[in-house]
Tab-separated table of C-alpha atoms and ligand atoms in Angstrom:
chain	number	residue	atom	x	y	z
W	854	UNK	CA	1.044	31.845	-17.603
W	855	UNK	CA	-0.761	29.247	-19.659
W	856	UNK	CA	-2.437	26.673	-17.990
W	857	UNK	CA	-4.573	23.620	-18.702
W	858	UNK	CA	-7.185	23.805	-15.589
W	859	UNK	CA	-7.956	25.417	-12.271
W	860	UNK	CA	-9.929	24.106	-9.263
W	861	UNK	CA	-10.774	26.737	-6.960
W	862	UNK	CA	-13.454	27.477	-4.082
W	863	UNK	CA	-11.607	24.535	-1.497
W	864	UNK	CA	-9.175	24.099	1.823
W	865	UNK	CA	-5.777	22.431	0.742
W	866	UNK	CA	-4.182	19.940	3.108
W	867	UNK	CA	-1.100	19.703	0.585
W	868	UNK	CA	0.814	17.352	2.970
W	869	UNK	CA	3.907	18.931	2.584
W	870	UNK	CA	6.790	18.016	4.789
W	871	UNK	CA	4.281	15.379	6.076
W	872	UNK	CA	1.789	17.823	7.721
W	873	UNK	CA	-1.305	19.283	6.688
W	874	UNK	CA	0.256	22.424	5.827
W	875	UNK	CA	-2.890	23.893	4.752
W	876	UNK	CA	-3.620	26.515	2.534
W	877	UNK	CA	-7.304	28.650	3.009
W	878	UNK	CA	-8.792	29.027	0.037
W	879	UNK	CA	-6.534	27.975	-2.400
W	880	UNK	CA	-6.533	27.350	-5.849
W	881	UNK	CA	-4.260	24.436	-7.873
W	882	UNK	CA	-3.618	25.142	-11.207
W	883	UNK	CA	-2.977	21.946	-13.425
W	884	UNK	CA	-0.654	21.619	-16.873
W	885	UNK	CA	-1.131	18.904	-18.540
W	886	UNK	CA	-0.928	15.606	-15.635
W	887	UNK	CA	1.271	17.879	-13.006
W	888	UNK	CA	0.550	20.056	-10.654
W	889	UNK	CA	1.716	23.751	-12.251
W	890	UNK	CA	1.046	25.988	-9.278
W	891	UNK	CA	-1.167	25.879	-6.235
W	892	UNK	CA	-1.383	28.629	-3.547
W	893	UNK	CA	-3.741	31.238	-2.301
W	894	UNK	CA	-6.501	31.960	-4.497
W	895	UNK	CA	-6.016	35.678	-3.818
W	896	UNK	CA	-2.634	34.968	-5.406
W	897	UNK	CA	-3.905	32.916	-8.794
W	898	UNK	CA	-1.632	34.045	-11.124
W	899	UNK	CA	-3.386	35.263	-14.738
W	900	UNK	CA	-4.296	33.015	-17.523
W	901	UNK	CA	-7.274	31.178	-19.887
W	902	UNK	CA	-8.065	28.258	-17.798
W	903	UNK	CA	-11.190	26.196	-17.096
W	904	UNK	CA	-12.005	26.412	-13.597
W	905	UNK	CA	-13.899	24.188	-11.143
W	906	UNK	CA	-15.440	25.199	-8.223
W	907	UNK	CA	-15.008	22.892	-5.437
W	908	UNK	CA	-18.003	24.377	-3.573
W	909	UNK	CA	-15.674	24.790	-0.129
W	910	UNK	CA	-14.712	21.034	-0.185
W	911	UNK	CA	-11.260	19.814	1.741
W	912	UNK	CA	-8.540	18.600	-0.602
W	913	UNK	CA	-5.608	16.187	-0.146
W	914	UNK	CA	-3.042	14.485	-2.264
W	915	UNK	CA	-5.010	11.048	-3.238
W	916	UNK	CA	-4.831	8.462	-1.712
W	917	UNK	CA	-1.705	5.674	-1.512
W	918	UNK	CA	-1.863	2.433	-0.539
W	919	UNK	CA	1.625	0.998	0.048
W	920	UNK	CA	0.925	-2.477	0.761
W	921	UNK	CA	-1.650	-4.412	-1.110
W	922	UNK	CA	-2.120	-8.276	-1.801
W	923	UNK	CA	-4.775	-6.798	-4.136
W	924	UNK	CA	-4.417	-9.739	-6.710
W	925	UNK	CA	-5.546	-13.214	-5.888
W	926	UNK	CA	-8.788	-16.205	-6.107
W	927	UNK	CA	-11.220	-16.974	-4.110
W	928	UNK	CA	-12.282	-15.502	-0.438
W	929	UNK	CA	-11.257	-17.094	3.174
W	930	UNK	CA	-14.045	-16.341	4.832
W	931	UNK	CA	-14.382	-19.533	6.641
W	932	UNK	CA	-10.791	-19.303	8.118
W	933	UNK	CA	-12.766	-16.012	9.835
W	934	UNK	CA	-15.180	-18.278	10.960
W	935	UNK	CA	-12.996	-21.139	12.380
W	936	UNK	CA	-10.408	-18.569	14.083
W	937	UNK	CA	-13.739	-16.540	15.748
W	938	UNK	CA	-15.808	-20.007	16.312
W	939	UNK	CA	-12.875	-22.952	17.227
W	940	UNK	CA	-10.408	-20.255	18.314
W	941	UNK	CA	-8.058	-21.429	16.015
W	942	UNK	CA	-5.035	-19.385	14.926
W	943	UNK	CA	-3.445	-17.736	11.893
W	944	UNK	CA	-0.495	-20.207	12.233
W	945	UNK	CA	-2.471	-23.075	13.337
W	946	UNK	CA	-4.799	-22.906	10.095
W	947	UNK	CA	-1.853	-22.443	8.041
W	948	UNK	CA	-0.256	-25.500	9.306
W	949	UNK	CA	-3.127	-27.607	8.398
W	950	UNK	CA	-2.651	-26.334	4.387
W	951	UNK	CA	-5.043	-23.302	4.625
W	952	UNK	CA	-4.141	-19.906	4.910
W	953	UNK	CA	-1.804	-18.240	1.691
W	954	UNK	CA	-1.826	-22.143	0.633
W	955	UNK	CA	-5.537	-22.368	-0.028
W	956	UNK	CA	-5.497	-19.211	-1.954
W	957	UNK	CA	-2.221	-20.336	-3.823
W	958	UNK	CA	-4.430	-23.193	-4.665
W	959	UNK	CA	-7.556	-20.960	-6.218
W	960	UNK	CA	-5.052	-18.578	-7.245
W	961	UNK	CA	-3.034	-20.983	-9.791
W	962	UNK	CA	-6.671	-22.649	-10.924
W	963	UNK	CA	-7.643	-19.158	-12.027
W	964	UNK	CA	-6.806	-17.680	-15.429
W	965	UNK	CA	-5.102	-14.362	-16.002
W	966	UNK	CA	-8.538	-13.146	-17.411
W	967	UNK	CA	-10.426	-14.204	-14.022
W	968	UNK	CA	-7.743	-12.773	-11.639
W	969	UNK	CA	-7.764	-9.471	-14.047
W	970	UNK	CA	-11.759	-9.027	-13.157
W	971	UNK	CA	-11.700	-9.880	-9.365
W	972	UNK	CA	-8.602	-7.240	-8.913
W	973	UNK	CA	-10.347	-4.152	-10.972
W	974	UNK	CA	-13.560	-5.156	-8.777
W	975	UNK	CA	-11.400	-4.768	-5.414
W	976	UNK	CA	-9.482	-1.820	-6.813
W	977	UNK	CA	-12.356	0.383	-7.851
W	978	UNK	CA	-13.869	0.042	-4.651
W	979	UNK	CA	-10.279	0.853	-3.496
W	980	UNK	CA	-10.338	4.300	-5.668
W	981	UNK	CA	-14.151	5.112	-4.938
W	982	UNK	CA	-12.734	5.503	-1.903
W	983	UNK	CA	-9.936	8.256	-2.797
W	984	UNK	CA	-6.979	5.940	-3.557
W	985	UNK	CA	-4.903	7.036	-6.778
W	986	UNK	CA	-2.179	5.187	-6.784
W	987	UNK	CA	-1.406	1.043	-5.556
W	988	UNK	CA	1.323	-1.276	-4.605
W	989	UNK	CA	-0.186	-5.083	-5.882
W	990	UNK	CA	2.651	-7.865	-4.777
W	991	UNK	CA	2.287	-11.277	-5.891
W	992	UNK	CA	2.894	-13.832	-3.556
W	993	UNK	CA	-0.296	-16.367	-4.369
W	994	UNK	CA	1.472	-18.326	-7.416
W	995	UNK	CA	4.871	-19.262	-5.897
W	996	UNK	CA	6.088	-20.409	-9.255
W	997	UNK	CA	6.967	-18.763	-12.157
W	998	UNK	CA	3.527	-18.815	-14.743
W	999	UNK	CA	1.890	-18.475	-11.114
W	1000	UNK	CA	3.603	-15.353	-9.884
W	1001	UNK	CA	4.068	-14.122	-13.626
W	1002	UNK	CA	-0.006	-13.872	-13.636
W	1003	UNK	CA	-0.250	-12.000	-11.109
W	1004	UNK	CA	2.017	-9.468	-12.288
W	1005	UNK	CA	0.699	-8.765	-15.123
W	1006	UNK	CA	-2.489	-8.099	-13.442
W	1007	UNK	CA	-1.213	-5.590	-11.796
W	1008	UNK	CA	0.624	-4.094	-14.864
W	1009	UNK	CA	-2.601	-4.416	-16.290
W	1010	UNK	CA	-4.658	-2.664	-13.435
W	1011	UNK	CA	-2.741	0.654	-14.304
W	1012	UNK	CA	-4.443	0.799	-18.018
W	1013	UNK	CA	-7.885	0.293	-16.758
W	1014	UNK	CA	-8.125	2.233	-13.854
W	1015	UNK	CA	-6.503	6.119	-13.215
W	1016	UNK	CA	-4.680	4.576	-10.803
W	1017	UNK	CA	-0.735	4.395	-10.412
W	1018	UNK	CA	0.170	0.970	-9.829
W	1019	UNK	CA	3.674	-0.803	-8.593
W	1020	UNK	CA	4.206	-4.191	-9.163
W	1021	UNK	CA	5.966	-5.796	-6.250
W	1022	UNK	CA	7.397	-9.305	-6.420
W	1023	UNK	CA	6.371	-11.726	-3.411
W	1024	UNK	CA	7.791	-14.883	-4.522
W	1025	UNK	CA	8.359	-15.478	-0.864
W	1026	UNK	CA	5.660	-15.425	0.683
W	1027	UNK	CA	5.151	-19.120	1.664
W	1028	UNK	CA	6.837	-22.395	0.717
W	1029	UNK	CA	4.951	-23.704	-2.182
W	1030	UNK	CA	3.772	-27.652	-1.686
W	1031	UNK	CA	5.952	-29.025	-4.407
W	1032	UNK	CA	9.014	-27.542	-2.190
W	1033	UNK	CA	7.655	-28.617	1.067
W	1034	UNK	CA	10.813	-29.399	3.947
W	1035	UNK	CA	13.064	-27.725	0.689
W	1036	UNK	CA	12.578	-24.117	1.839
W	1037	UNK	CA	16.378	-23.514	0.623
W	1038	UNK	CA	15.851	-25.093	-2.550
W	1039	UNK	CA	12.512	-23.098	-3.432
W	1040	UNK	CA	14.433	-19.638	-2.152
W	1041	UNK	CA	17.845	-20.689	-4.928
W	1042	UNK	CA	14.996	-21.183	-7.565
W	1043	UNK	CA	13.334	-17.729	-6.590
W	1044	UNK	CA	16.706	-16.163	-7.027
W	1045	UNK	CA	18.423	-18.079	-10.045
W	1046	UNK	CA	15.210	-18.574	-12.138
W	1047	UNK	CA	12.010	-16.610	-11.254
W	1048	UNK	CA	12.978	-13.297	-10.445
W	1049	UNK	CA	15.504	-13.043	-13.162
W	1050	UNK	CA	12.561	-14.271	-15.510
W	1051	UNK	CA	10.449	-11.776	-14.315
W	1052	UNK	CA	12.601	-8.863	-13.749
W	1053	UNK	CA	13.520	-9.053	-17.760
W	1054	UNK	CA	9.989	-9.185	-18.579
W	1055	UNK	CA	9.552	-5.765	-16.949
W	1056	UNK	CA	6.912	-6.956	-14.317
W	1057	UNK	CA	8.871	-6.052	-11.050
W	1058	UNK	CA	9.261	-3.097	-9.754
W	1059	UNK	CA	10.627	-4.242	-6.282
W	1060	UNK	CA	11.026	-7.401	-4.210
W	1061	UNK	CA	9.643	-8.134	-0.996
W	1062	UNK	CA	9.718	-11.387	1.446
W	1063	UNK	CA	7.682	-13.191	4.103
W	1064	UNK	CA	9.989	-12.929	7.037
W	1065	UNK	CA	7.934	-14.901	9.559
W	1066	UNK	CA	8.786	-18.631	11.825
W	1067	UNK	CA	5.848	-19.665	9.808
W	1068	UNK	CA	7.457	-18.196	6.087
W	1069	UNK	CA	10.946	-17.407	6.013
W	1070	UNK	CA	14.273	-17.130	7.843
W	1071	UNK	CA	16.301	-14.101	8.066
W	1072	UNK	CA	19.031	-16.166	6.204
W	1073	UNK	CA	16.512	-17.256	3.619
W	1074	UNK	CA	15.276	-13.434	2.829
W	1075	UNK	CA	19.005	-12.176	2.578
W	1076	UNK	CA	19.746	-14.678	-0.008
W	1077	UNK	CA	16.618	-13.414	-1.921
W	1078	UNK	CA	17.600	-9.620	-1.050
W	1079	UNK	CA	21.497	-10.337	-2.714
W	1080	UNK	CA	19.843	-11.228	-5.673
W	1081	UNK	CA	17.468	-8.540	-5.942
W	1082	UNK	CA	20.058	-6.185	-5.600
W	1083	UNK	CA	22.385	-8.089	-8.424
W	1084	UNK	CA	19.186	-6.982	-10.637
W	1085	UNK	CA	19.063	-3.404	-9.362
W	1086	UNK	CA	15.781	-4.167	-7.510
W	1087	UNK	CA	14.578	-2.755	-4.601
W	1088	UNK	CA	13.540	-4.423	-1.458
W	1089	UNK	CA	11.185	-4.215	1.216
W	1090	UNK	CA	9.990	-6.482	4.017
W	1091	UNK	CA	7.092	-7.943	5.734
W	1092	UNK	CA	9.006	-7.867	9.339
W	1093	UNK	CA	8.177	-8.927	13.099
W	1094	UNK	CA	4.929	-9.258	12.405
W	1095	UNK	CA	3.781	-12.207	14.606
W	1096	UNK	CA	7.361	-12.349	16.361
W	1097	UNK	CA	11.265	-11.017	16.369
W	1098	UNK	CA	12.966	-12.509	13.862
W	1099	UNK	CA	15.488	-9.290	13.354
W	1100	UNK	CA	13.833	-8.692	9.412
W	1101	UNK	CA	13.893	-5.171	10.301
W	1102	UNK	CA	17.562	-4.649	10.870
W	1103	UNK	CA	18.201	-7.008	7.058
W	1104	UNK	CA	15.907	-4.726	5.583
W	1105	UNK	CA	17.513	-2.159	7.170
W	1106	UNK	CA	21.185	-3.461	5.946
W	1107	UNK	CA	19.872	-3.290	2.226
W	1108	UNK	CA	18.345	0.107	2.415
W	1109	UNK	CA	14.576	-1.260	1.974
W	1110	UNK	CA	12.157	1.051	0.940
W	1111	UNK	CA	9.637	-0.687	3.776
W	1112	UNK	CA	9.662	-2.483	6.607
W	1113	UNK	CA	6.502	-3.683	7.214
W	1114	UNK	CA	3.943	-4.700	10.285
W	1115	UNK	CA	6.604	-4.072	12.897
W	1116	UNK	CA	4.535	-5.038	15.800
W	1117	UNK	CA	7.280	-6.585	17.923
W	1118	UNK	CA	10.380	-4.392	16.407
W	1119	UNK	CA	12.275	-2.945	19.269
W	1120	UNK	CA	14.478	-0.077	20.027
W	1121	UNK	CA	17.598	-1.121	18.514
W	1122	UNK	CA	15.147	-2.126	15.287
W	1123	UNK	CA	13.762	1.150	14.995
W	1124	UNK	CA	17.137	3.071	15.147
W	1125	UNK	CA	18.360	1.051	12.270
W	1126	UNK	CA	15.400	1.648	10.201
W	1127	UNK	CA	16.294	5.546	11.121
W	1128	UNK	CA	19.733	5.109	9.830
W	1129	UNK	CA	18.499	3.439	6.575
W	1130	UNK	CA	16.169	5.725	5.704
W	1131	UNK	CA	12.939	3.050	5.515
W	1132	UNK	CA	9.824	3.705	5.708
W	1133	UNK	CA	7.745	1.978	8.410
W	1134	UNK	CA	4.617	0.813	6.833
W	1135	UNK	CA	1.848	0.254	9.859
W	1136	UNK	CA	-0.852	-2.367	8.778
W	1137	UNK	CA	-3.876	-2.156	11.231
W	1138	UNK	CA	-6.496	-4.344	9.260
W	1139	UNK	CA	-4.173	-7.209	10.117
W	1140	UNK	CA	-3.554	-6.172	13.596
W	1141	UNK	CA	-7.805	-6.536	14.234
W	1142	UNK	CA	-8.225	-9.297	12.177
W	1143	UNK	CA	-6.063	-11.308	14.035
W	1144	UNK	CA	-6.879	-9.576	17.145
W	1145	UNK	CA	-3.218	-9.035	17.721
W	1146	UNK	CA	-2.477	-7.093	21.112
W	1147	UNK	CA	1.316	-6.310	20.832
W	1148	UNK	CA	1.401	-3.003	19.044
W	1149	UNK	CA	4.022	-1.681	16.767
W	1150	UNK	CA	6.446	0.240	18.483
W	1151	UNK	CA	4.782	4.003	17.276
W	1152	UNK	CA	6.390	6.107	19.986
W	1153	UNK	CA	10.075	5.118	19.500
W	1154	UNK	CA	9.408	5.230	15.120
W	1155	UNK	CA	8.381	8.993	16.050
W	1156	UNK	CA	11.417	9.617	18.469
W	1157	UNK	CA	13.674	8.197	15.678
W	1158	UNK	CA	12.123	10.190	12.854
W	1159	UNK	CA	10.636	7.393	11.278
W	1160	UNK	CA	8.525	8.032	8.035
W	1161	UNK	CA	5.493	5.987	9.020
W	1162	UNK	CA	3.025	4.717	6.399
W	1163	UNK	CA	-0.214	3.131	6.815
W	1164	UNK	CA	-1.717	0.942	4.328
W	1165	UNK	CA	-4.603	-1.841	3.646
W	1166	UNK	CA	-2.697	-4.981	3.231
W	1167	UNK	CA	-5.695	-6.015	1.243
W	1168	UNK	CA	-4.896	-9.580	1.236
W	1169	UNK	CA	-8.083	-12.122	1.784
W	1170	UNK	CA	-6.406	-13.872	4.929
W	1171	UNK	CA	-5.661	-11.179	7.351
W	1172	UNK	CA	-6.905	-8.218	5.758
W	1173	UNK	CA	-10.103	-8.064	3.686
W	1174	UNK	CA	-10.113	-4.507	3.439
W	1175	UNK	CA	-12.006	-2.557	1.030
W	1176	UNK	CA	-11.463	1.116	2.252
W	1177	UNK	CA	-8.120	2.107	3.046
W	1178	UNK	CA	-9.600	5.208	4.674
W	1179	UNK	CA	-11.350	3.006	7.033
W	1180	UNK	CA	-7.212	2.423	7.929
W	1181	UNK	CA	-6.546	5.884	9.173
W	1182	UNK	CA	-9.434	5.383	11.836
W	1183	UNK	CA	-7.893	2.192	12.903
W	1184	UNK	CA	-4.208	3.499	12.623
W	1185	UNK	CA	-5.111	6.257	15.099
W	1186	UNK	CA	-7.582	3.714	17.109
W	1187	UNK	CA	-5.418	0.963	17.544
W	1188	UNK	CA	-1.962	2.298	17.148
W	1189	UNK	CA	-2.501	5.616	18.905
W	1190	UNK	CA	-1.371	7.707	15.410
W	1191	UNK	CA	-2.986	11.264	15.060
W	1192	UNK	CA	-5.231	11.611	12.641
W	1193	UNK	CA	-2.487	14.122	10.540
W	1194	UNK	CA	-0.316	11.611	10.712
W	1195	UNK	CA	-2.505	8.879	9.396
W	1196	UNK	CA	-3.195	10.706	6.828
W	1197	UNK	CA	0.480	11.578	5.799
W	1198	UNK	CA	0.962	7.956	5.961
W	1199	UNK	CA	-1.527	7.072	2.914
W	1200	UNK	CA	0.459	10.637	1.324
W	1201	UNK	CA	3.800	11.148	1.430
W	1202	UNK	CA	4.951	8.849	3.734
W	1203	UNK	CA	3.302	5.864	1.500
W	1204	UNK	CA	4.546	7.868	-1.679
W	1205	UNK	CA	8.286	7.329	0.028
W	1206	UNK	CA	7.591	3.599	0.655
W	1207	UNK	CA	7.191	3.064	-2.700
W	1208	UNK	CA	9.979	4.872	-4.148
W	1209	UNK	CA	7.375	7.494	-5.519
W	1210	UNK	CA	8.462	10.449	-3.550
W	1211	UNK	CA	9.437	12.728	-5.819
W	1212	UNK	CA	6.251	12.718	-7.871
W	1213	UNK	CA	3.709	11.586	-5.897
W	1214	UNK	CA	2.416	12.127	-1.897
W	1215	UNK	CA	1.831	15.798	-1.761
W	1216	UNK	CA	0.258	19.037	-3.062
W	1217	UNK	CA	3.577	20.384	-4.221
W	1218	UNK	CA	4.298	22.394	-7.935
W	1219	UNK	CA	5.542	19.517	-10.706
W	1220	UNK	CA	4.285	16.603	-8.521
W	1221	UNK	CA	1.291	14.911	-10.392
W	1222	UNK	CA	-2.287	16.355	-10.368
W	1223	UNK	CA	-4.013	13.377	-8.285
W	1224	UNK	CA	-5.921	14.566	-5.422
W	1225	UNK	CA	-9.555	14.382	-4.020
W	1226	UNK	CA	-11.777	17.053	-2.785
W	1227	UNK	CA	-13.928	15.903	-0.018
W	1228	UNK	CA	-16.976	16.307	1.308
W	1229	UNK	CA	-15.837	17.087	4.829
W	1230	UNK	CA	-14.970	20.502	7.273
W	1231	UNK	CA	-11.360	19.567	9.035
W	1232	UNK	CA	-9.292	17.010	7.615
W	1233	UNK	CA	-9.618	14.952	10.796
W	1234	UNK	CA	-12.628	14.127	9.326
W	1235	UNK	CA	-11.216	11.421	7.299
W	1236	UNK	CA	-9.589	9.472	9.939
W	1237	UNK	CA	-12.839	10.011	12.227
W	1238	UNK	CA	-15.787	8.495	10.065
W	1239	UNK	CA	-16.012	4.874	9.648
W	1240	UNK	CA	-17.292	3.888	6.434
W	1241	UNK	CA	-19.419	5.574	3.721
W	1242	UNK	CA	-18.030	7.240	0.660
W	1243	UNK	CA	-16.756	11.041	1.367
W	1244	UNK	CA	-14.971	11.684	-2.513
W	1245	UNK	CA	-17.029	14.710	-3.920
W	1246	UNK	CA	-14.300	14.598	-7.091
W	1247	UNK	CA	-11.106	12.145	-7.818
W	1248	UNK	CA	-9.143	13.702	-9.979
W	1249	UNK	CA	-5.664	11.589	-11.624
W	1250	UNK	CA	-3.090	13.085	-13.534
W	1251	UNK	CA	-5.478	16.352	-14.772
W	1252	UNK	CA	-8.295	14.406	-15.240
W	1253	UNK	CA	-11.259	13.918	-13.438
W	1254	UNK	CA	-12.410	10.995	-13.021
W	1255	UNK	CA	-15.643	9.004	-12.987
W	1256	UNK	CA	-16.135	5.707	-11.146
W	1257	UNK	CA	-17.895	3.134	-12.969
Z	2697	DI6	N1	0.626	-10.075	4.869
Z	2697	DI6	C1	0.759	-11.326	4.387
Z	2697	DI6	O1	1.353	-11.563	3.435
Z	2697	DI6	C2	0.184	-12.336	5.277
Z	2697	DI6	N2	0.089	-11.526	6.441
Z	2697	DI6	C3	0.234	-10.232	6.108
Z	2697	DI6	O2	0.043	-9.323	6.847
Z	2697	DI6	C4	-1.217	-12.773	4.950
Z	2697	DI6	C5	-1.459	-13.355	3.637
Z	2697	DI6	C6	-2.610	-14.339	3.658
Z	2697	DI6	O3	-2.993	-14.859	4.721
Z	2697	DI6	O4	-3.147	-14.619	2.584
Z	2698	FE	FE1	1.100	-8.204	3.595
């Protein structure tokens, strides 16, 4: 056998089947950008390789995060400020033109160039951190050179960084003020004019809605999920976040890759998202920020067989979040997830939620080579420290990789 690389000397949590499924000592042997065979190290097959020795270190699929609002102007901080000070709300401020409007505002001032820099600043802290591969959804333009910007940001993100990137299209995300009280008439332009436009330039790689009594309505997102299908897109769903509004059960009906948030989904929710085969994506930065206290419904998503990913929502109103390892603490804090399956839901469970499944998410032979070996003795390790920087090596497709 003929291989490229070896790394060697280290504890695989391959994350198979969505468990650690750990191999002792193992080896992974690396052609070219995928993962050629990885087993035992007793049981290394022969050939001329270049090995590493991972000195003993822990190593896991890298990192995904599903669910990012990774590209955007400006910082929010003093929305923070007036929700922990005045005891204002999310909704409230929003009603009063901040919230996504005030970044929408920053956002569209901001060239491509600026909005380029701020999002390979966030997302190399992002991949410091272990993270190989990134959902970015627009969302802060809301019309079409707005949300077209923002794409291509995160198109562009993939050629700077060894990162993976999917380009999600958030279009509606909030009712832009030139459409204010014409909700109906921004969602027709969405779906006649802006997503076609940006589907043929190649910048969307699936389509995702704002299903919220402050965003959208259920009738609003279907509309906008009819079209998306017309252009072979995929769909996914930010869903009963702040209250029912029965997103879960329309993403559900068009086979979403995601449902996100979930926090008041219900039985009858859940079951659907079973039958569909979507992923529930669990968003804990977002749950704290806003100190939330109804919690996503984990017990009946694991009764159902849910596949339940967790990810940053990096977004600067509800989720500053720089680590999205500092998520699997907070996943298993706050939503009472164990730590293995915290981290299957930044594996293979995010890998599913973003249609990546069959090449990404898990140690497995023909899957790509991104993984990280880290500094740590049990692989609960990484949802139990908070903070700090635990990558001894990032390695992306073959190649290690060196943070600048
Ligand atoms: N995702 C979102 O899109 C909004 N909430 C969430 O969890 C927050 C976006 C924002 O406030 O900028
Ligand atoms: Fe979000």
């Amino acid at each position: 056998m003929t291989y490229t690389r070896c790394w060697y000397h280290c504890h695989a949590a391959t994350m198979k089947g969505g468990h650690y499924s750990v191999i002792e000592d193992a080896a992974i042997v690396v052609r070219g950008e995928r993962i050629a065979w990885i087993g035992p190290r007793e049981a290394l097959p022969p050939g001329a390789a270049e090995a590493v020795d991972l000195g003993g270190a822990w190593v896991t699929p890298g990192l995904i995060d599903c669910h990012t609002h990774l590209a955007f102007a400006g910082e929010r901080s003093a929305e923070f400020e007036l929700r922990l000070l005045e005891g204002a709300s999310y909704a409230e401020i929003a009603a009063h033109g901040g919230g996504i409007a005030s970044t929408v505002r920053a956002t569209r001032a901001a060239s491509e160039e600026q909005l380029l820099d701020s999002a390979l600043r966030r997302a190399r802290q992002l991949l410091r951190d272990g993270v190989t591969c990134l959902e970015v959804k627009s969302g802060y333009g809301l019309d079409l050179p707005g949300e077209r910007k923002l794409l291509r940001v995160a198109r562009q993100l993939a050629g700077r960084l060894p990162l993976t990137v999917r380009a999600t299209c958030l279009a509606a995300h909030a009712l832009p003020p030139e459409y204010a009280g014409r909700a109906d008439d921004y969602i027709a332009h969405v779906c006649d004019e802006l997503l076609p436009a940006l589907a043929e330039e190649g910048l969307v790689d699936a389509v995702d809605a704002y299903c919220e009594h402050l965003a959208f309505s259920p009738a609003q997102v279907e509309r906008l999920f009819r079209a998306a299908s017309a252009l072979r897109l995929p769909v996914k769903l930010h869903a009963e976040q702040l209250s029912a509004q029965g997103g879960a059960q329309l993403a559900a009906r068009y086979r979403a890759l995601s449902a996100d948030h979930l926090e008041y989904a219900g039985e009858a929710d859940v079951a659907a998202l079973a039958a569909a085969g979507t992923v529930a994506v669990l968003l804990p930065a977002a749950f704290y920020l806003l100190r939330e206290r109804q919690l996503p419904p984990v017990e009946a998503l694991r009764r159902h067989g849910v596949p339940m990913a967790v990810a940053s929502d990096l977004n600067p109103g509800t989720a500053p979040v720089l680590s999205l390892r500092l998520m699997l603490a907070m996943a298993c804090t706050s939503f009472g997830l164990t730590p293995e399956e915290a981290l299957a839901g930044v594996t293979l469970h995010a890998a599913r939620a973003l249609g990546l499944v069959d090449s990404h998410g898990s140690l497995e032979v023909g899957k790509y080579a991104d993984f990280v070996a880290w500094d740590i003795h049990r692989p609960a390790e990484l949802a139990y420290w908070l903070g700090g920087e635990l990558p001894r090596q990032v390695v992306f497709h073959g190649l290690e990789v060196t943070h600048g």
